[in-house]
Coordinates of C-alpha atoms in Angstrom, one line a residue:
X1 CA 32.7 65.7 119.9
X2 CA 32.7 65.9 116.1
X3 CA 31.8 69.2 114.0
X4 CA 28.7 70.0 115.5
X5 CA 29.3 73.6 115.1
X6 CA 28.9 73.6 111.2
X7 CA 25.9 72.5 109.9
X8 CA 26.4 73.9 105.7
X9 CA 28.7 72.9 103.5
X10 CA 30.1 73.4 100.0
X11 CA 29.6 76.7 98.6
X12 CA 26.8 78.3 100.7
X13 CA 27.6 81.3 102.4
X14 CA 28.9 80.8 106.0
X15 CA 30.4 84.4 107.1
X16 CA 30.0 87.9 105.8
X17 CA 31.4 90.0 108.4
X18 CA 33.4 93.5 108.2
X19 CA 34.8 92.8 104.6
X20 CA 35.4 88.8 105.2
X21 CA 33.3 86.3 103.3
X22 CA 33.5 82.9 103.6
X23 CA 32.0 79.7 102.3
X24 CA 31.5 76.8 104.2
X25 CA 33.8 75.2 102.5
X26 CA 36.4 77.9 103.3
X27 CA 35.2 78.2 106.8
X28 CA 35.5 74.8 107.4
X29 CA 39.6 75.2 106.2
X30 CA 40.0 77.7 108.4
X31 CA 38.9 76.4 111.2
X32 CA 41.3 73.0 110.2
X33 CA 44.2 76.2 109.9
X34 CA 43.7 77.6 113.0
X35 CA 43.8 74.5 114.9
X36 CA 46.9 73.7 112.9
X37 CA 48.6 77.5 113.5
X38 CA 47.5 78.1 117.2
X39 CA 48.3 76.2 120.2
X40 CA 46.2 77.0 122.9
X41 CA 46.9 78.3 126.1
X42 CA 46.4 77.1 129.7
X43 CA 42.9 77.8 129.5
X44 CA 42.3 77.3 126.1
X45 CA 41.7 79.5 123.2
X46 CA 40.8 83.1 123.9
X47 CA 38.5 84.7 121.3
X48 CA 37.8 87.9 123.6
X49 CA 40.1 90.3 121.5
X50 CA 39.6 88.8 117.8
X51 CA 37.6 90.1 115.4
X52 CA 34.2 88.8 115.1
X53 CA 35.1 86.6 111.8
X54 CA 38.1 85.5 113.2
X55 CA 36.3 84.8 117.0
X56 CA 33.9 82.5 115.5
X57 CA 36.6 81.0 113.4
X58 CA 38.5 80.2 116.5
X59 CA 35.2 79.0 118.7
X60 CA 34.7 76.4 116.3
X61 CA 38.6 75.3 116.4
X62 CA 37.7 75.1 120.1
X63 CA 34.5 73.2 119.2
X64 CA 36.3 70.7 117.4
X65 CA 39.1 70.0 119.1
X66 CA 37.2 69.4 122.4
X67 CA 38.6 72.8 124.4
X68 CA 37.9 75.7 126.3
X69 CA 37.6 79.3 124.9
X70 CA 37.1 82.1 126.5
X71 CA 34.7 84.9 125.1
X72 CA 34.9 87.8 127.9
X73 CA 34.8 91.7 127.4
X74 CA 38.3 92.8 127.5
X75 CA 37.3 95.9 129.0
X76 CA 35.8 94.0 132.0
X77 CA 37.4 90.2 132.2
X78 CA 36.2 88.5 135.7
X79 CA 38.4 87.2 137.9
X80 CA 38.2 83.3 137.2
X81 CA 39.9 80.7 139.2
X82 CA 39.6 77.1 138.2
X83 CA 36.7 75.7 136.0
X84 CA 35.5 72.2 135.5
X85 CA 37.3 69.8 133.1
X86 CA 34.5 69.5 130.7
X87 CA 33.4 73.5 130.2
X88 CA 33.7 74.6 126.3
X89 CA 32.6 78.5 126.5
X90 CA 34.1 80.8 129.2
X91 CA 31.8 83.5 129.4
X92 CA 30.4 86.1 132.0
X93 CA 27.1 87.6 133.1
X94 CA 26.4 90.9 131.4
X95 CA 27.2 93.2 134.1
X96 CA 23.8 95.0 134.1
X97 CA 23.7 95.7 137.9
X98 CA 27.3 95.2 139.0
X99 CA 30.7 93.8 137.4
X100 CA 30.3 90.7 135.3
X101 CA 30.6 87.3 136.9
X102 CA 32.1 84.2 135.3
X103 CA 30.4 81.5 134.0
X104 CA 31.5 78.4 132.5
X105 CA 29.2 76.1 130.3
X106 CA 29.5 73.0 128.1
X107 CA 28.9 72.8 124.4
X108 CA 25.7 70.8 125.1
X109 CA 24.0 73.3 127.2
X110 CA 23.8 75.4 124.3
X111 CA 23.7 73.0 121.3
X112 CA 21.3 70.5 122.8
X113 CA 18.8 73.9 122.9
X114 CA 19.4 74.5 119.4
X115 CA 16.6 71.9 117.8
X116 CA 13.4 74.0 119.8
X117 CA 15.3 77.1 118.9
X118 CA 15.5 76.3 115.3
X119 CA 11.6 75.3 115.4
X120 CA 10.9 78.7 117.2
X121 CA 12.5 80.9 115.0
X122 CA 12.3 79.7 111.7
X123 CA 15.8 80.3 110.7
X124 CA 16.9 78.4 107.4
X125 CA 20.3 77.7 105.8
X126 CA 18.9 80.3 103.7
X127 CA 19.2 82.7 106.0
X128 CA 21.5 85.9 106.3
X129 CA 21.7 86.0 110.3
X130 CA 22.6 89.5 111.3
X131 CA 24.2 89.8 114.9
X132 CA 23.8 93.0 116.6
X133 CA 26.4 93.2 119.5
X134 CA 29.6 91.7 120.5
X135 CA 30.4 87.8 121.3
X136 CA 31.0 88.4 124.6
X137 CA 27.1 89.3 124.8
X138 CA 25.9 86.0 125.1
X139 CA 22.6 86.4 123.1
X140 CA 25.0 87.7 120.3
X141 CA 27.2 84.6 120.6
X142 CA 24.2 82.1 120.9
X143 CA 22.5 83.6 117.8
X144 CA 26.0 83.3 115.5
X145 CA 26.6 80.1 117.0
X146 CA 23.2 78.7 116.1
X147 CA 23.2 80.2 112.7
X148 CA 26.4 78.1 112.2
X149 CA 25.1 75.1 113.5
X150 CA 21.9 75.6 111.1
X151 CA 23.8 76.2 107.9
X152 CA 23.0 79.8 107.7
X153 CA 25.1 82.8 107.3
X154 CA 26.2 85.5 109.7
X155 CA 26.6 89.0 108.7
X156 CA 26.8 92.4 110.1
X157 CA 24.9 93.9 106.8
X158 CA 22.0 94.8 107.8
X159 CA 20.7 95.5 104.2
X160 CA 21.2 91.9 103.1
X161 CA 20.1 90.3 106.1
X162 CA 16.9 88.2 106.5
X163 CA 17.1 87.3 110.5
X164 CA 18.3 89.6 113.1
X165 CA 19.3 89.1 116.9
X166 CA 18.9 92.5 118.6
X167 CA 17.6 94.0 121.7
X168 CA 14.5 96.3 121.6
X169 CA 16.1 99.8 121.4
X170 CA 18.8 98.2 118.7
X171 CA 15.5 96.8 116.5
X172 CA 13.7 99.8 116.6
X173 CA 16.8 101.7 115.4
X174 CA 17.9 98.9 112.5
X175 CA 14.6 98.1 111.0
X176 CA 14.8 101.2 108.7
X177 CA 18.1 100.0 107.3
X178 CA 17.3 96.4 106.9
X179 CA 14.6 96.0 103.9
X180 CA 15.0 92.2 103.3
X181 CA 14.1 91.3 107.2
X182 CA 11.5 88.7 107.8
X183 CA 12.3 87.5 111.4
X184 CA 13.2 89.5 114.6
X185 CA 14.6 87.8 117.4
X186 CA 14.4 89.8 120.5
X187 CA 15.7 89.0 124.0
X188 CA 17.9 91.0 126.6
X189 CA 15.1 92.9 127.9
X190 CA 11.3 92.7 127.0
X191 CA 10.5 94.6 124.0
X192 CA 9.0 97.5 124.1
X193 CA 5.5 99.2 122.0
X194 CA 8.1 101.2 120.4
X195 CA 10.1 98.4 118.7
X196 CA 7.4 96.1 118.0
X197 CA 5.3 99.0 116.3
X198 CA 8.7 99.7 114.0
X199 CA 8.7 95.9 113.4
X200 CA 5.5 95.5 113.0
X201 CA 5.5 93.8 109.2
X202 CA 8.1 91.4 110.4
X203 CA 8.1 87.9 112.7
X204 CA 8.8 89.0 115.6
X205 CA 10.3 86.3 118.1
X206 CA 11.1 87.1 121.3
X207 CA 12.9 85.0 124.4
X208 CA 13.5 85.3 127.6
X209 CA 16.4 83.8 129.4
X210 CA 19.6 84.5 131.1
X211 CA 23.4 84.2 131.3
X212 CA 23.4 81.4 133.8
X213 CA 20.5 79.6 132.3
X214 CA 20.1 80.3 128.5
X215 CA 16.7 79.8 127.0
X216 CA 13.8 79.7 129.6
X217 CA 10.5 80.9 127.7
X218 CA 9.9 82.2 124.4
X219 CA 7.1 83.5 122.0
X220 CA 6.2 84.7 118.9
X221 CA 4.3 88.0 119.4
X222 CA 1.5 88.7 120.3
X223 CA 1.0 85.4 122.2
X224 CA 2.2 84.7 126.0
X225 CA 6.1 83.8 126.9
X226 CA 5.6 80.0 127.4
X227 CA 8.4 77.7 129.2
X228 CA 10.6 75.9 126.9
X229 CA 9.7 71.7 126.5
X230 CA 12.9 70.8 128.9
X231 CA 12.5 73.7 131.3
X232 CA 10.9 73.4 134.6
X233 CA 10.2 76.5 136.6
X234 CA 8.8 77.3 140.2
X235 CA 7.9 80.7 142.3
X236 CA 9.9 81.4 145.8
X237 CA 8.9 84.4 147.9
X238 CA 7.9 85.8 144.1
X239 CA 11.2 85.1 142.4
X240 CA 11.5 82.8 139.0
X241 CA 13.6 79.4 139.9
X242 CA 14.3 77.6 136.9
X243 CA 15.6 73.9 136.4
X244 CA 17.2 73.5 132.8
X245 CA 19.2 71.3 131.1
X246 CA 21.0 74.5 129.7
X247 CA 22.1 75.8 132.4
X248 CA 25.9 77.0 133.4
X249 CA 28.5 74.6 134.9
X250 CA 28.1 74.8 138.8
X251 CA 24.6 76.0 139.1
X252 CA 22.2 75.0 141.4
X253 CA 19.6 72.3 140.4
X254 CA 17.2 74.9 140.9
X255 CA 18.6 78.2 139.9
X256 CA 17.1 81.4 141.2
X257 CA 17.4 83.9 138.3
X258 CA 16.4 87.0 140.3
X259 CA 13.3 88.2 138.2
X260 CA 10.1 88.6 139.7
X261 CA 7.4 86.5 137.7
X262 CA 4.3 84.6 137.8
X263 CA 3.5 81.3 136.1
X264 CA 0.3 80.0 135.0
X265 CA -0.5 76.5 135.0
X266 CA -0.1 76.0 131.0
X267 CA 3.8 77.0 131.7
X268 CA 2.5 80.6 130.8
X269 CA 5.2 82.7 132.0
X270 CA 5.0 86.9 133.2
X271 CA 8.2 88.0 134.2
X272 CA 8.2 91.4 135.7
X273 CA 11.5 92.8 136.1
X274 CA 14.8 92.3 138.4
X275 CA 13.7 91.5 142.0
X276 CA 16.7 94.3 142.9
X277 CA 15.2 96.6 140.8
X278 CA 11.6 96.9 142.8
X279 CA 11.3 100.2 144.3
X280 CA 9.5 100.1 147.9
X281 CA 7.6 103.7 147.5
X282 CA 5.6 103.8 151.0
X283 CA 4.9 100.1 151.3
X284 CA 4.3 99.8 147.5
X285 CA 6.4 97.8 145.7
X286 CA 7.1 99.4 142.4
X287 CA 9.1 97.0 139.8
X288 CA 11.2 99.5 138.2
X289 CA 10.9 97.7 134.6
X290 CA 6.6 98.0 134.7
X291 CA 7.8 101.6 134.8
X292 CA 9.9 102.0 132.1
X293 CA 7.9 99.7 129.6
X294 CA 5.2 102.5 129.9
X295 CA 7.4 105.5 130.1
X296 CA 9.2 104.3 126.7
X297 CA 5.6 103.5 124.9
X298 CA 5.0 107.4 125.2
X299 CA 6.0 109.3 122.0
X300 CA 9.3 111.4 122.2
X301 CA 11.1 109.0 124.5
X302 CA 13.5 106.8 122.9
X303 CA 14.7 105.0 126.1
X304 CA 13.8 105.5 129.8
X305 CA 15.2 103.8 132.8
X306 CA 14.1 104.3 136.2
X307 CA 15.6 103.7 139.8
X308 CA 14.9 104.3 143.6
X309 CA 16.0 107.1 145.5
X310 CA 15.9 107.4 149.2
X311 CA 13.2 109.5 150.6
X312 CA 12.8 110.4 154.8
X313 CA 9.6 109.7 154.8
X314 CA 8.9 107.0 151.9
X315 CA 11.1 105.2 152.0
X316 CA 11.9 105.3 148.2
X317 CA 10.7 107.1 145.3
X318 CA 11.0 106.9 141.7
X319 CA 13.5 108.6 139.7
X320 CA 13.6 108.6 135.8
X321 CA 16.2 109.0 133.4
X322 CA 15.3 109.9 130.1
X323 CA 16.6 110.2 126.9
X324 CA 14.3 112.2 124.8
X325 CA 13.7 112.0 120.7
X326 CA 12.2 115.4 120.0
X327 CA 9.9 115.9 123.0
X328 CA 10.3 118.2 126.0
X329 CA 10.6 116.8 129.7
X330 CA 7.9 118.6 130.8
X331 CA 5.2 117.2 128.0
X332 CA 6.4 113.6 128.8
X333 CA 5.9 114.4 133.0
X334 CA 2.3 115.3 131.7
X335 CA 1.5 112.4 129.8
X336 CA 2.8 110.1 132.2
X337 CA 0.5 111.1 134.7
X338 CA -2.3 109.8 133.1
X339 CA -0.7 106.3 133.1
X340 CA 1.4 105.8 136.4
X341 CA 0.0 105.2 139.5
X342 CA 0.9 107.7 142.3
X343 CA 3.7 105.7 143.8
X344 CA 5.3 104.8 140.2
X345 CA 4.9 108.1 139.1
X346 CA 8.7 109.4 138.9
X347 CA 9.4 112.5 141.3
X348 CA 12.7 113.2 139.6
X349 CA 13.0 113.7 136.0
X350 CA 16.8 113.3 134.4
X351 CA 17.3 114.0 130.9
X352 CA 20.3 112.4 129.5
X353 CA 22.1 112.3 126.5
X354 CA 22.4 108.8 126.1
X355 CA 21.6 105.7 128.4
X356 CA 24.1 103.7 130.0
X357 CA 23.8 100.2 128.6
X358 CA 26.1 96.9 128.8
X359 CA 27.3 95.3 126.0
X360 CA 24.4 93.4 125.6
X361 CA 22.1 96.5 125.4
X362 CA 20.6 96.1 128.8
X363 CA 20.5 99.3 130.9
X364 CA 23.4 99.3 133.2
X365 CA 21.6 100.1 136.4
X366 CA 25.3 100.3 138.3
X367 CA 26.1 103.4 136.0
X368 CA 22.9 104.7 135.9
X369 CA 23.0 104.9 140.0
X370 CA 26.2 106.3 139.8
X371 CA 24.9 109.0 137.5
X372 CA 21.7 109.7 139.3
X373 CA 22.2 109.3 143.4

């Protein structure tokens, strides 16, 4: 398939990661050197435990050779059987609701989406693109490979970055350390008001997707989310189903993402959160992520997460875990009463020193339930 992984050339900067700086000329040589030096194993290359710069060289070498490469969390590798012969990336789901599940995708399932992603984000070869999480979290891997395809520089230095890929909680903390930023690309979970306020001087692009289907919809804040041109969607029993050229191998023609959503006639998409994160309070459906967005917008709340707790009469009630930032839980509870319905109002409040999250920055609901139930 040639060399679609590198969009830059010559002395243009390609990598600036953990003290490793390579131009595109040097990166191209490093990729060829990797091919000469390392023979693939039975499942191709494995970049899972490598430093980020070496991992990207390894992944580009796999793309150049047309062989698979595993990019998985070494601490939680999924059990994997056979995979299709056309597989390129061996990755996994984020594990936000359980153990990560193995996935395999072709190179085209990502590279074919890069032109429309470029149009959405405006990333140019002159940009330094900041990656804020591990490559086994697919939003960061996608961002890094897109940057290299575009000819931009992939970096871990906030001080020099002009574009960042981040989940909202990371963006909120990062902005003050990244004076050159012009664009923030937000994914993983919906952008909360606090993160958007911190990035109000930036162009903010938010996209919605999943490990299995890649890009589904995107927007430039404050416009609404809209489906990508090549993506179709429909709602069945309140849940979003997607048909897309960007899905993983083996996915059904119409893939159920598992999110509650509404779809407008013009392709506008409103996502309400995971179907399994719906809390049934006395017959009223409360969407956990809706409550989390309200709580997360209250001053003094760094992060909030809610789950359903069993109740003998109501079936379930809402329990809130709150990571505080200079506020008292009683004050947060008082302010929440004026913002939430009676059913959505948490009956139990649990301050936590740090919210359990996945490597992608999503709330790890399975671990949260273990802590709270």
